CSV table of C-alpha atoms in Angstrom, one decimal:
chain,number,residue,atom,x,y,z
A,478,UNK,CA,-20.1,-25.4,-58.7
A,479,UNK,CA,-19.3,-27.8,-55.8
A,480,UNK,CA,-16.6,-30.2,-56.8
A,481,UNK,CA,-16.8,-33.7,-55.6
A,482,UNK,CA,-13.4,-34.9,-54.5
A,483,UNK,CA,-12.7,-38.5,-55.1
A,484,UNK,CA,-9.3,-39.5,-53.8
A,485,UNK,CA,-10.5,-43.1,-54.0
A,486,UNK,CA,-10.0,-42.9,-57.7
A,487,UNK,CA,-6.3,-42.8,-57.2
A,488,UNK,CA,-6.1,-45.9,-55.1
A,489,UNK,CA,-6.2,-48.5,-57.9
A,490,UNK,CA,-3.1,-46.8,-59.4
A,491,UNK,CA,-0.9,-46.8,-56.3
A,492,UNK,CA,1.6,-49.2,-58.0
A,493,UNK,CA,2.2,-46.6,-60.8
A,494,UNK,CA,2.8,-43.9,-58.3
A,495,UNK,CA,5.2,-46.1,-56.3
A,496,UNK,CA,7.1,-46.9,-59.5
A,497,UNK,CA,7.4,-43.2,-60.1
A,498,UNK,CA,8.6,-42.6,-56.6
A,499,UNK,CA,11.3,-45.3,-57.0
A,500,UNK,CA,12.5,-43.8,-60.3
A,501,UNK,CA,12.6,-40.3,-58.9
A,502,UNK,CA,14.6,-41.6,-56.0
A,503,UNK,CA,17.0,-43.4,-58.4
A,504,UNK,CA,17.4,-40.2,-60.4
A,505,UNK,CA,18.0,-38.2,-57.3
A,506,UNK,CA,20.5,-40.6,-55.9
A,507,UNK,CA,22.5,-40.8,-59.1
A,508,UNK,CA,22.3,-37.1,-59.6
A,509,UNK,CA,23.3,-36.3,-56.0
A,510,UNK,CA,26.3,-38.7,-55.8
A,511,UNK,CA,27.7,-38.0,-59.3
A,512,UNK,CA,26.7,-34.3,-59.3
A,513,UNK,CA,28.4,-33.5,-56.0
A,514,UNK,CA,31.4,-35.6,-57.1
A,515,UNK,CA,31.5,-33.5,-60.3
A,516,UNK,CA,31.2,-30.4,-58.1
A,517,UNK,CA,34.2,-31.3,-56.0
A,518,UNK,CA,36.2,-32.0,-59.1
A,519,UNK,CA,35.0,-28.7,-60.6
A,520,UNK,CA,35.9,-26.8,-57.4
A,521,UNK,CA,39.4,-28.4,-57.5
A,522,UNK,CA,39.8,-27.5,-61.2
A,523,UNK,CA,38.9,-23.9,-60.3
A,524,UNK,CA,42.2,-23.8,-58.3
A,525,UNK,CA,44.1,-25.4,-61.1
A,526,UNK,CA,47.5,-24.0,-62.1
A,527,UNK,CA,46.9,-23.5,-65.8
A,528,UNK,CA,44.1,-21.0,-65.6
A,529,UNK,CA,42.6,-22.3,-68.9
A,530,UNK,CA,41.0,-25.2,-67.1
A,531,UNK,CA,39.7,-23.1,-64.3
A,532,UNK,CA,38.2,-20.7,-66.9
A,533,UNK,CA,36.6,-23.5,-68.8
A,534,UNK,CA,35.0,-24.8,-65.6
A,535,UNK,CA,33.8,-21.2,-64.8
A,536,UNK,CA,32.1,-21.0,-68.3
A,537,UNK,CA,30.4,-24.4,-67.6
A,538,UNK,CA,29.2,-23.2,-64.2
A,539,UNK,CA,27.8,-19.9,-65.6
A,540,UNK,CA,26.1,-21.5,-68.6
A,541,UNK,CA,24.3,-24.0,-66.5
A,542,UNK,CA,23.3,-21.6,-63.7
A,543,UNK,CA,21.9,-19.1,-66.1
A,544,UNK,CA,19.7,-21.4,-68.2
A,545,UNK,CA,16.6,-23.4,-67.2
A,546,UNK,CA,17.0,-27.1,-66.3
A,547,UNK,CA,14.2,-27.9,-68.7
A,548,UNK,CA,16.1,-26.4,-71.6
A,549,UNK,CA,19.3,-28.3,-70.6
A,550,UNK,CA,17.2,-31.5,-70.5
A,551,UNK,CA,15.8,-30.8,-74.0
A,552,UNK,CA,19.2,-30.0,-75.4
A,553,UNK,CA,20.7,-33.2,-74.0
A,554,UNK,CA,17.8,-35.5,-75.1
A,555,UNK,CA,16.7,-33.9,-78.4
A,556,UNK,CA,19.8,-32.0,-79.4
A,557,UNK,CA,22.7,-34.3,-78.6
A,558,UNK,CA,21.7,-37.1,-81.0
A,559,UNK,CA,22.7,-34.6,-83.8
A,560,UNK,CA,26.3,-35.2,-82.5
A,561,UNK,CA,25.7,-38.9,-82.5
A,562,UNK,CA,25.1,-39.2,-78.8
A,563,UNK,CA,21.8,-41.0,-78.4
A,564,UNK,CA,20.6,-41.4,-74.9
A,565,UNK,CA,17.6,-43.2,-73.4
A,566,UNK,CA,15.1,-41.1,-71.4
A,567,UNK,CA,16.5,-42.3,-68.1
A,568,UNK,CA,20.1,-41.7,-69.2
A,569,UNK,CA,19.3,-38.2,-70.5
A,570,UNK,CA,17.4,-37.3,-67.3
A,571,UNK,CA,20.2,-38.6,-65.1
A,572,UNK,CA,22.9,-36.8,-67.2
A,573,UNK,CA,20.9,-33.5,-67.1
A,574,UNK,CA,20.7,-33.8,-63.3
A,575,UNK,CA,24.4,-34.5,-62.9
A,576,UNK,CA,25.4,-31.7,-65.2
A,577,UNK,CA,23.0,-29.3,-63.4
A,578,UNK,CA,24.0,-30.2,-59.8
A,579,UNK,CA,27.6,-30.3,-60.8
A,580,UNK,CA,27.6,-26.7,-61.8
A,581,UNK,CA,25.8,-25.5,-58.6
A,582,UNK,CA,27.9,-27.7,-56.3
A,583,UNK,CA,31.1,-26.5,-58.0
A,584,UNK,CA,30.3,-23.0,-56.8
A,585,UNK,CA,29.1,-24.1,-53.4
A,586,UNK,CA,32.2,-26.3,-52.7
A,587,UNK,CA,34.4,-23.5,-54.0
A,588,UNK,CA,32.9,-21.1,-51.5
A,589,UNK,CA,33.7,-23.6,-48.8
A,590,UNK,CA,37.3,-24.0,-50.0
A,591,UNK,CA,37.8,-20.3,-50.1
A,592,UNK,CA,36.8,-20.1,-46.5
A,593,UNK,CA,39.7,-22.3,-45.4
A,594,UNK,CA,42.3,-20.1,-43.7
A,595,UNK,CA,45.5,-19.9,-45.8
A,596,UNK,CA,47.5,-20.6,-42.6
A,597,UNK,CA,46.0,-24.2,-42.5
A,598,UNK,CA,47.3,-24.9,-45.9
A,599,UNK,CA,50.7,-23.4,-45.1
A,600,UNK,CA,50.9,-25.5,-42.0
A,601,UNK,CA,50.1,-28.6,-44.0
A,602,UNK,CA,52.8,-27.7,-46.5
A,603,UNK,CA,55.4,-27.3,-43.8
A,604,UNK,CA,54.4,-30.8,-42.6
A,605,UNK,CA,55.5,-32.0,-46.0
A,606,UNK,CA,52.0,-33.0,-47.1
A,607,UNK,CA,51.6,-33.3,-50.9
A,608,UNK,CA,48.9,-31.6,-52.9
A,609,UNK,CA,46.5,-34.5,-52.9
A,610,UNK,CA,46.9,-35.0,-49.1
A,611,UNK,CA,46.4,-31.3,-48.5
A,612,UNK,CA,43.3,-31.3,-50.6
A,613,UNK,CA,41.9,-34.4,-49.0
A,614,UNK,CA,42.6,-33.7,-45.3
A,615,UNK,CA,43.0,-30.0,-45.0
A,616,UNK,CA,40.8,-28.5,-47.6
A,617,UNK,CA,37.9,-30.6,-48.7
A,618,UNK,CA,36.8,-32.2,-45.4
A,619,UNK,CA,36.4,-28.9,-43.5
A,620,UNK,CA,35.1,-27.2,-46.6
A,621,UNK,CA,32.4,-29.8,-47.1
A,622,UNK,CA,31.4,-29.7,-43.4
A,623,UNK,CA,30.9,-26.0,-43.7
A,624,UNK,CA,28.8,-26.0,-46.9
A,625,UNK,CA,26.9,-29.2,-46.2
A,626,UNK,CA,23.6,-27.4,-45.5
A,627,UNK,CA,23.8,-25.4,-48.7
A,628,UNK,CA,24.8,-28.5,-50.6
A,629,UNK,CA,21.8,-30.4,-49.1
A,630,UNK,CA,19.4,-27.7,-50.1
A,631,UNK,CA,20.7,-27.8,-53.7
A,632,UNK,CA,20.3,-31.6,-53.8
A,633,UNK,CA,16.7,-31.2,-52.7
A,634,UNK,CA,16.1,-28.6,-55.4
A,635,UNK,CA,17.5,-30.8,-58.1
A,636,UNK,CA,15.4,-33.7,-56.9
A,637,UNK,CA,12.3,-31.6,-57.1
A,638,UNK,CA,13.5,-30.3,-60.5
A,639,UNK,CA,13.5,-33.8,-61.9
A,640,UNK,CA,9.7,-33.4,-62.1
A,641,UNK,CA,10.1,-31.9,-65.6
A,642,UNK,CA,11.9,-35.0,-66.8
A,643,UNK,CA,8.3,-36.3,-67.4
A,644,UNK,CA,8.5,-34.1,-70.5
A,645,UNK,CA,11.0,-36.4,-72.2
A,646,UNK,CA,8.9,-39.4,-71.0
A,647,UNK,CA,11.3,-40.5,-68.3
A,648,UNK,CA,8.8,-42.5,-66.1
A,649,UNK,CA,9.4,-40.7,-62.8
A,650,UNK,CA,6.7,-39.5,-60.4
A,651,UNK,CA,5.3,-36.7,-62.4
A,652,UNK,CA,5.1,-38.9,-65.5
A,653,UNK,CA,3.1,-41.5,-63.4
A,654,UNK,CA,0.8,-38.7,-62.2
A,655,UNK,CA,0.2,-37.5,-65.8
A,656,UNK,CA,-0.4,-41.1,-66.9
A,657,UNK,CA,-3.0,-41.7,-64.2
A,658,UNK,CA,-4.6,-38.3,-64.9
A,659,UNK,CA,-5.0,-39.4,-68.5
A,660,UNK,CA,-6.8,-42.6,-67.4
A,661,UNK,CA,-9.2,-41.3,-64.8
A,662,UNK,CA,-9.4,-37.5,-65.4
A,663,UNK,CA,-9.1,-36.9,-61.7
A,664,UNK,CA,-6.5,-34.2,-62.3
A,665,UNK,CA,-6.8,-32.4,-59.1
A,666,UNK,CA,-6.7,-35.4,-56.8
A,667,UNK,CA,-3.8,-37.0,-58.7
A,668,UNK,CA,-1.7,-33.8,-58.6
A,669,UNK,CA,-2.6,-33.2,-55.0
A,670,UNK,CA,-1.4,-36.6,-53.9
A,671,UNK,CA,1.7,-36.4,-56.0
A,672,UNK,CA,2.6,-33.0,-54.6
A,673,UNK,CA,2.2,-34.6,-51.1
A,674,UNK,CA,4.5,-37.4,-52.1
A,675,UNK,CA,7.1,-34.9,-53.3
A,676,UNK,CA,6.8,-32.9,-50.1
A,677,UNK,CA,7.4,-36.1,-48.0
A,678,UNK,CA,10.3,-37.0,-50.2
A,679,UNK,CA,12.0,-33.6,-49.9
A,680,UNK,CA,11.5,-33.6,-46.1
A,681,UNK,CA,12.9,-37.2,-45.9
A,682,UNK,CA,15.8,-36.4,-48.2
A,683,UNK,CA,16.7,-33.3,-46.1
A,684,UNK,CA,16.7,-35.5,-42.9
A,685,UNK,CA,18.8,-38.2,-44.5
A,686,UNK,CA,21.4,-35.7,-45.7
A,687,UNK,CA,21.5,-34.2,-42.3
A,688,UNK,CA,22.1,-37.5,-40.6
A,689,UNK,CA,24.6,-38.5,-43.3
A,690,UNK,CA,26.4,-35.2,-42.8
A,691,UNK,CA,26.6,-35.8,-39.0
A,692,UNK,CA,28.0,-39.2,-39.7
A,693,UNK,CA,30.5,-37.9,-42.2
A,694,UNK,CA,31.8,-35.0,-40.2
A,695,UNK,CA,31.3,-35.7,-36.5
A,696,UNK,CA,32.5,-39.2,-35.9
A,697,UNK,CA,36.2,-38.4,-36.1
A,698,UNK,CA,35.9,-36.3,-33.0
A,699,UNK,CA,35.9,-39.4,-30.8
A,700,UNK,CA,39.2,-40.6,-32.1
B,1244,UNK,CA,9.2,-28.4,-97.3
B,1245,UNK,CA,10.1,-24.8,-96.5
B,1246,UNK,CA,13.7,-24.0,-95.5
B,1247,UNK,CA,14.4,-22.3,-92.3
B,1248,UNK,CA,17.4,-20.1,-91.9
B,1249,UNK,CA,19.1,-19.5,-88.6
B,1250,UNK,CA,17.7,-16.0,-88.6
B,1251,UNK,CA,14.2,-17.4,-89.0
B,1252,UNK,CA,14.7,-19.5,-85.9
B,1253,UNK,CA,16.4,-16.7,-83.8
B,1254,UNK,CA,13.8,-14.1,-84.9
B,1255,UNK,CA,10.9,-16.3,-83.8
B,1256,UNK,CA,12.6,-17.2,-80.6
B,1257,UNK,CA,13.2,-13.5,-79.9
B,1258,UNK,CA,9.5,-12.8,-80.4
B,1259,UNK,CA,8.7,-15.5,-77.9
B,1260,UNK,CA,11.3,-14.3,-75.4
B,1261,UNK,CA,9.2,-11.2,-74.9
B,1262,UNK,CA,6.7,-13.3,-73.1
B,1263,UNK,CA,9.4,-14.9,-70.9
B,1264,UNK,CA,10.5,-11.4,-69.9
B,1265,UNK,CA,7.0,-10.1,-69.3
B,1266,UNK,CA,5.9,-13.1,-67.3
B,1267,UNK,CA,9.1,-12.9,-65.2
B,1268,UNK,CA,8.5,-9.2,-64.5
B,1269,UNK,CA,4.8,-9.7,-63.6
B,1270,UNK,CA,5.6,-12.7,-61.4
B,1271,UNK,CA,8.5,-10.9,-59.7
B,1272,UNK,CA,6.4,-7.8,-58.9
B,1273,UNK,CA,3.3,-9.6,-57.7
B,1274,UNK,CA,5.5,-12.1,-55.8
B,1275,UNK,CA,7.3,-9.3,-54.1
B,1276,UNK,CA,4.0,-7.7,-52.9
B,1277,UNK,CA,2.7,-11.0,-51.6
B,1278,UNK,CA,6.1,-11.8,-50.1
B,1279,UNK,CA,6.3,-8.5,-48.3
B,1280,UNK,CA,2.8,-9.0,-46.9
B,1281,UNK,CA,3.8,-12.5,-45.7
B,1282,UNK,CA,7.0,-11.2,-44.2
B,1283,UNK,CA,5.1,-8.6,-42.2
B,1284,UNK,CA,2.7,-11.3,-41.0
B,1285,UNK,CA,5.6,-13.5,-40.1
B,1286,UNK,CA,7.4,-10.8,-38.2
B,1287,UNK,CA,4.4,-9.2,-36.4
B,1288,UNK,CA,2.0,-12.0,-36.2
B,1289,UNK,CA,1.1,-14.4,-33.4
B,1290,UNK,CA,2.2,-17.9,-33.2
B,1291,UNK,CA,-0.4,-19.2,-35.5
B,1292,UNK,CA,0.3,-16.7,-38.2
B,1293,UNK,CA,3.9,-17.5,-38.0
B,1294,UNK,CA,3.1,-21.2,-38.4
B,1295,UNK,CA,0.9,-20.7,-41.4
B,1296,UNK,CA,3.5,-18.6,-43.2
B,1297,UNK,CA,6.2,-21.2,-42.3
B,1298,UNK,CA,4.0,-23.9,-43.7
B,1299,UNK,CA,3.4,-21.9,-46.8
B,1300,UNK,CA,7.1,-21.5,-47.4
B,1301,UNK,CA,7.8,-25.2,-46.7
B,1302,UNK,CA,5.1,-26.2,-49.1
B,1303,UNK,CA,6.4,-24.2,-52.0
B,1304,UNK,CA,10.0,-24.9,-51.3
B,1305,UNK,CA,9.4,-28.6,-50.8
B,1306,UNK,CA,7.4,-29.4,-53.9
B,1307,UNK,CA,8.2,-29.0,-57.6
B,1308,UNK,CA,7.1,-25.8,-59.4
B,1309,UNK,CA,5.6,-28.0,-62.1
B,1310,UNK,CA,3.2,-29.6,-59.5
B,1311,UNK,CA,2.2,-26.2,-58.2
B,1312,UNK,CA,1.4,-25.1,-61.8
B,1313,UNK,CA,-0.6,-28.3,-62.4
B,1314,UNK,CA,-2.7,-27.7,-59.3
B,1315,UNK,CA,-3.3,-24.1,-60.2
B,1316,UNK,CA,-4.0,-25.0,-63.8
B,1317,UNK,CA,-6.4,-27.8,-63.0
B,1318,UNK,CA,-7.6,-26.6,-59.6
B,1319,UNK,CA,-8.7,-23.0,-60.3
B,1320,UNK,CA,-11.4,-24.1,-62.8
B,1321,UNK,CA,-12.9,-26.2,-60.1
B,1322,UNK,CA,-13.7,-23.1,-58.0
B,1323,UNK,CA,-15.1,-21.5,-61.1
B,1324,UNK,CA,-12.2,-19.4,-62.3
B,1325,UNK,CA,-11.5,-19.6,-66.0
B,1326,UNK,CA,-7.8,-20.3,-66.4
B,1327,UNK,CA,-5.9,-19.5,-69.5
B,1328,UNK,CA,-2.2,-20.6,-69.4
B,1329,UNK,CA,-1.5,-16.9,-68.8
B,1330,UNK,CA,-3.5,-16.8,-65.6
B,1331,UNK,CA,-2.2,-20.1,-64.4
B,1332,UNK,CA,1.4,-19.2,-65.1
B,1333,UNK,CA,1.1,-15.9,-63.4
B,1334,UNK,CA,-0.7,-17.2,-60.4
B,1335,UNK,CA,1.6,-20.2,-60.0
B,1336,UNK,CA,4.8,-18.3,-60.4
B,1337,UNK,CA,3.6,-15.5,-58.0
B,1338,UNK,CA,3.0,-18.1,-55.3
B,1339,UNK,CA,6.3,-19.7,-55.9
B,1340,UNK,CA,8.2,-16.3,-56.0
B,1341,UNK,CA,6.4,-15.0,-52.9
B,1342,UNK,CA,7.4,-18.1,-50.8
B,1343,UNK,CA,11.1,-17.8,-51.7
B,1344,UNK,CA,11.2,-14.0,-51.3
B,1345,UNK,CA,9.5,-14.2,-47.9
B,1346,UNK,CA,12.2,-16.7,-46.8
B,1347,UNK,CA,15.1,-14.6,-48.2
B,1348,UNK,CA,13.8,-11.4,-46.6
B,1349,UNK,CA,13.1,-13.0,-43.3
B,1350,UNK,CA,16.8,-13.9,-43.1
B,1351,UNK,CA,17.6,-10.2,-43.9
B,1352,UNK,CA,15.2,-8.9,-41.2
B,1353,UNK,CA,16.6,-11.3,-38.7
B,1354,UNK,CA,20.2,-10.2,-39.5
B,1355,UNK,CA,19.3,-6.7,-38.2
B,1356,UNK,CA,20.8,-6.5,-34.8
B,1357,UNK,CA,18.5,-7.3,-31.9
B,1358,UNK,CA,19.5,-4.1,-30.1
B,1359,UNK,CA,17.8,-2.1,-32.9
B,1360,UNK,CA,14.4,-3.7,-31.9
B,1361,UNK,CA,15.0,-3.1,-28.3
B,1362,UNK,CA,16.2,0.5,-28.8
B,1363,UNK,CA,13.2,1.3,-30.9
B,1364,UNK,CA,10.8,-0.3,-28.4
B,1365,UNK,CA,12.4,1.7,-25.7
B,1366,UNK,CA,11.7,4.8,-27.7
B,1367,UNK,CA,8.1,3.9,-27.6
B,1368,UNK,CA,7.7,3.0,-31.3
B,1369,UNK,CA,4.9,0.7,-32.3
B,1370,UNK,CA,5.5,-2.2,-34.7
B,1371,UNK,CA,4.6,-0.2,-37.8
B,1372,UNK,CA,7.0,2.6,-36.9
B,1373,UNK,CA,9.8,0.1,-36.0
B,1374,UNK,CA,9.5,-1.6,-39.3
B,1375,UNK,CA,9.1,1.7,-41.3
B,1376,UNK,CA,11.9,3.7,-39.7
B,1377,UNK,CA,14.3,1.2,-38.1
B,1378,UNK,CA,14.2,-2.3,-39.4
B,1379,UNK,CA,13.2,-2.3,-43.0
B,1380,UNK,CA,15.7,0.4,-44.1
B,1381,UNK,CA,18.5,-1.6,-42.7
B,1382,UNK,CA,17.1,-5.0,-43.9
B,1383,UNK,CA,16.6,-3.6,-47.4
B,1384,UNK,CA,20.3,-2.9,-47.9
B,1385,UNK,CA,21.1,-6.5,-47.0
B,1386,UNK,CA,18.2,-7.8,-49.1
B,1387,UNK,CA,19.0,-6.3,-52.5
B,1388,UNK,CA,21.8,-8.6,-53.6
B,1389,UNK,CA,20.0,-11.9,-52.8
B,1390,UNK,CA,16.8,-10.5,-54.3
B,1391,UNK,CA,18.4,-9.7,-57.6
B,1392,UNK,CA,20.1,-13.1,-57.5
B,1393,UNK,CA,16.7,-14.8,-57.0
B,1394,UNK,CA,15.2,-13.0,-60.0
B,1395,UNK,CA,17.3,-15.4,-62.1
B,1396,UNK,CA,15.4,-18.3,-60.6
B,1397,UNK,CA,12.1,-16.6,-61.5
B,1398,UNK,CA,13.2,-16.2,-65.2
B,1399,UNK,CA,14.3,-19.9,-65.3
B,1400,UNK,CA,11.1,-20.9,-63.6
B,1401,UNK,CA,9.1,-19.4,-66.4
B,1402,UNK,CA,10.5,-22.2,-68.6
B,1403,UNK,CA,8.3,-24.7,-66.7
B,1404,UNK,CA,5.2,-22.8,-67.6
B,1405,UNK,CA,5.7,-24.1,-71.2
B,1406,UNK,CA,4.5,-27.4,-69.9
B,1407,UNK,CA,1.0,-26.1,-69.2
B,1408,UNK,CA,0.9,-24.5,-72.6
B,1409,UNK,CA,2.1,-21.0,-72.0
B,1410,UNK,CA,3.9,-19.9,-75.1
B,1411,UNK,CA,7.2,-18.5,-74.1
B,1412,UNK,CA,10.8,-19.1,-75.1
B,1413,UNK,CA,11.0,-22.8,-74.3
B,1414,UNK,CA,7.6,-23.6,-75.8
B,1415,UNK,CA,8.5,-21.7,-78.9
B,1416,UNK,CA,11.7,-23.7,-79.0
B,1417,UNK,CA,9.7,-26.9,-79.0
B,1418,UNK,CA,7.3,-25.7,-81.7
B,1419,UNK,CA,10.1,-24.5,-83.9
B,1420,UNK,CA,11.9,-27.8,-83.4
B,1421,UNK,CA,8.9,-29.6,-84.6
B,1422,UNK,CA,8.8,-27.5,-87.7
B,1423,UNK,CA,12.6,-27.5,-88.5
B,1424,UNK,CA,13.8,-30.9,-87.2
B,1425,UNK,CA,16.9,-29.0,-85.9
B,1426,UNK,CA,16.7,-29.5,-82.1
B,1427,UNK,CA,20.5,-29.0,-81.6
B,1428,UNK,CA,20.4,-25.5,-83.2
B,1429,UNK,CA,17.1,-24.5,-81.8
B,1430,UNK,CA,17.6,-25.6,-78.2
B,1431,UNK,CA,21.1,-24.2,-78.4
B,1432,UNK,CA,19.7,-20.8,-79.4
B,1433,UNK,CA,17.0,-21.1,-76.6
B,1434,UNK,CA,19.7,-21.7,-74.1
B,1435,UNK,CA,21.8,-18.7,-75.4
B,1436,UNK,CA,18.7,-16.4,-75.1
B,1437,UNK,CA,18.0,-17.5,-71.5
B,1438,UNK,CA,21.7,-16.9,-70.8
B,1439,UNK,CA,21.5,-13.4,-72.2
B,1440,UNK,CA,18.6,-12.6,-70.0
B,1441,UNK,CA,19.9,-14.2,-66.8
B,1442,UNK,CA,23.7,-13.6,-66.9
B,1443,UNK,CA,23.5,-9.8,-66.6
B,1444,UNK,CA,21.2,-10.3,-63.6
B,1445,UNK,CA,23.7,-12.7,-62.0
B,1446,UNK,CA,26.6,-10.4,-62.6
B,1447,UNK,CA,24.6,-7.5,-61.2
B,1448,UNK,CA,23.8,-9.5,-58.1
B,1449,UNK,CA,27.4,-10.4,-57.6
B,1450,UNK,CA,28.5,-6.8,-58.1
B,1451,UNK,CA,26.0,-5.7,-55.4
B,1452,UNK,CA,27.2,-8.4,-53.1
B,1453,UNK,CA,30.7,-7.1,-53.3
B,1454,UNK,CA,29.6,-3.5,-53.0
B,1455,UNK,CA,27.5,-4.1,-49.9
B,1456,UNK,CA,30.1,-6.3,-48.2
B,1457,UNK,CA,32.5,-3.3,-48.7
B,1458,UNK,CA,30.0,-1.0,-47.1
B,1459,UNK,CA,29.3,-3.1,-44.0
B,1460,UNK,CA,33.0,-3.5,-43.2
């Protein structure tokens, strides 16, 4: 029952894996930027004056956080065409990631905003700052700084979650792995290598976000 | 072609949801046991044991659940274990759950004040006694809300097992869609059913969080 490993069987297909890594990276980048943007918007909307908007955002957040990403993806890709919204595999995958990360980051950013002392906002008001200025300089910057680690973890989770986008035939890393497996039947080796690639990607992504966070929040100290 | 009523769809989804719930429970219980064992090793163990557990956690948190399931599903037969989707799903989810719970609980154990360790050492307690009488009872109170919160992730994780052929809620949704050509309705219902399982857990976790915060103040 000794199994002969043959990682050499993967080598001829390195280009496919690389394409998969590139597409996963693209999805992660789009998802991260637009998802966190949506989250900041959502967190702001949660403080909105007419509570209706705030409540609608709360429903969105709870719906997304309490259903699996895979089901959200299927609903967007297979279900939405019934409403006349037909998306390509890539568009559906990207949209699902944005919508998913948007919900989580709304909650994370909101927690950061709530941690801003009320006195800071009152001080800004007495300096005659308007609502947008207050949000931009007094609220969101310190809030983001505080929640950056949590936000980074969530971005990594969403990047890893994109693995299931292979199920709608978006040609990301897992799709490439399945494709190669279908050609050479070296399932174990292929998935082993792919898992390793994901691990490297998540460690790299974490580091990049850390450096980016430092750049974003520390440099003003010199001024 | 037979007609499917909404009730037909919901009824069949409900039947499949049983497996989602059962798999979640099994994975959560087994994951807790493994997680607790890893936590003890992590807390008591020597440098190497700590490193191994840390690597284990890093591995499962740094790779997709789907890949973990694929490796279990395709890997276990290689060492001569016959894997049905049930076995693979349970095994994969247990590993995943244990890694996350170990990490969550480690945070709880570490949040117990250092003086508690020192005091119990000064009283001549050994590690088992310290854990049993001093540390775990305190850590447990802190651990309950995030643990309940994490159970939602386990339930959602079971959806991924549909990909290796475990017939639960999501897989049933796909099969029913293929029969009814009504993906909007079917996946809508699937999402609602997941929500009905997960949302009470989320609410309970939030309630506990508020309650315990009140106690510690």
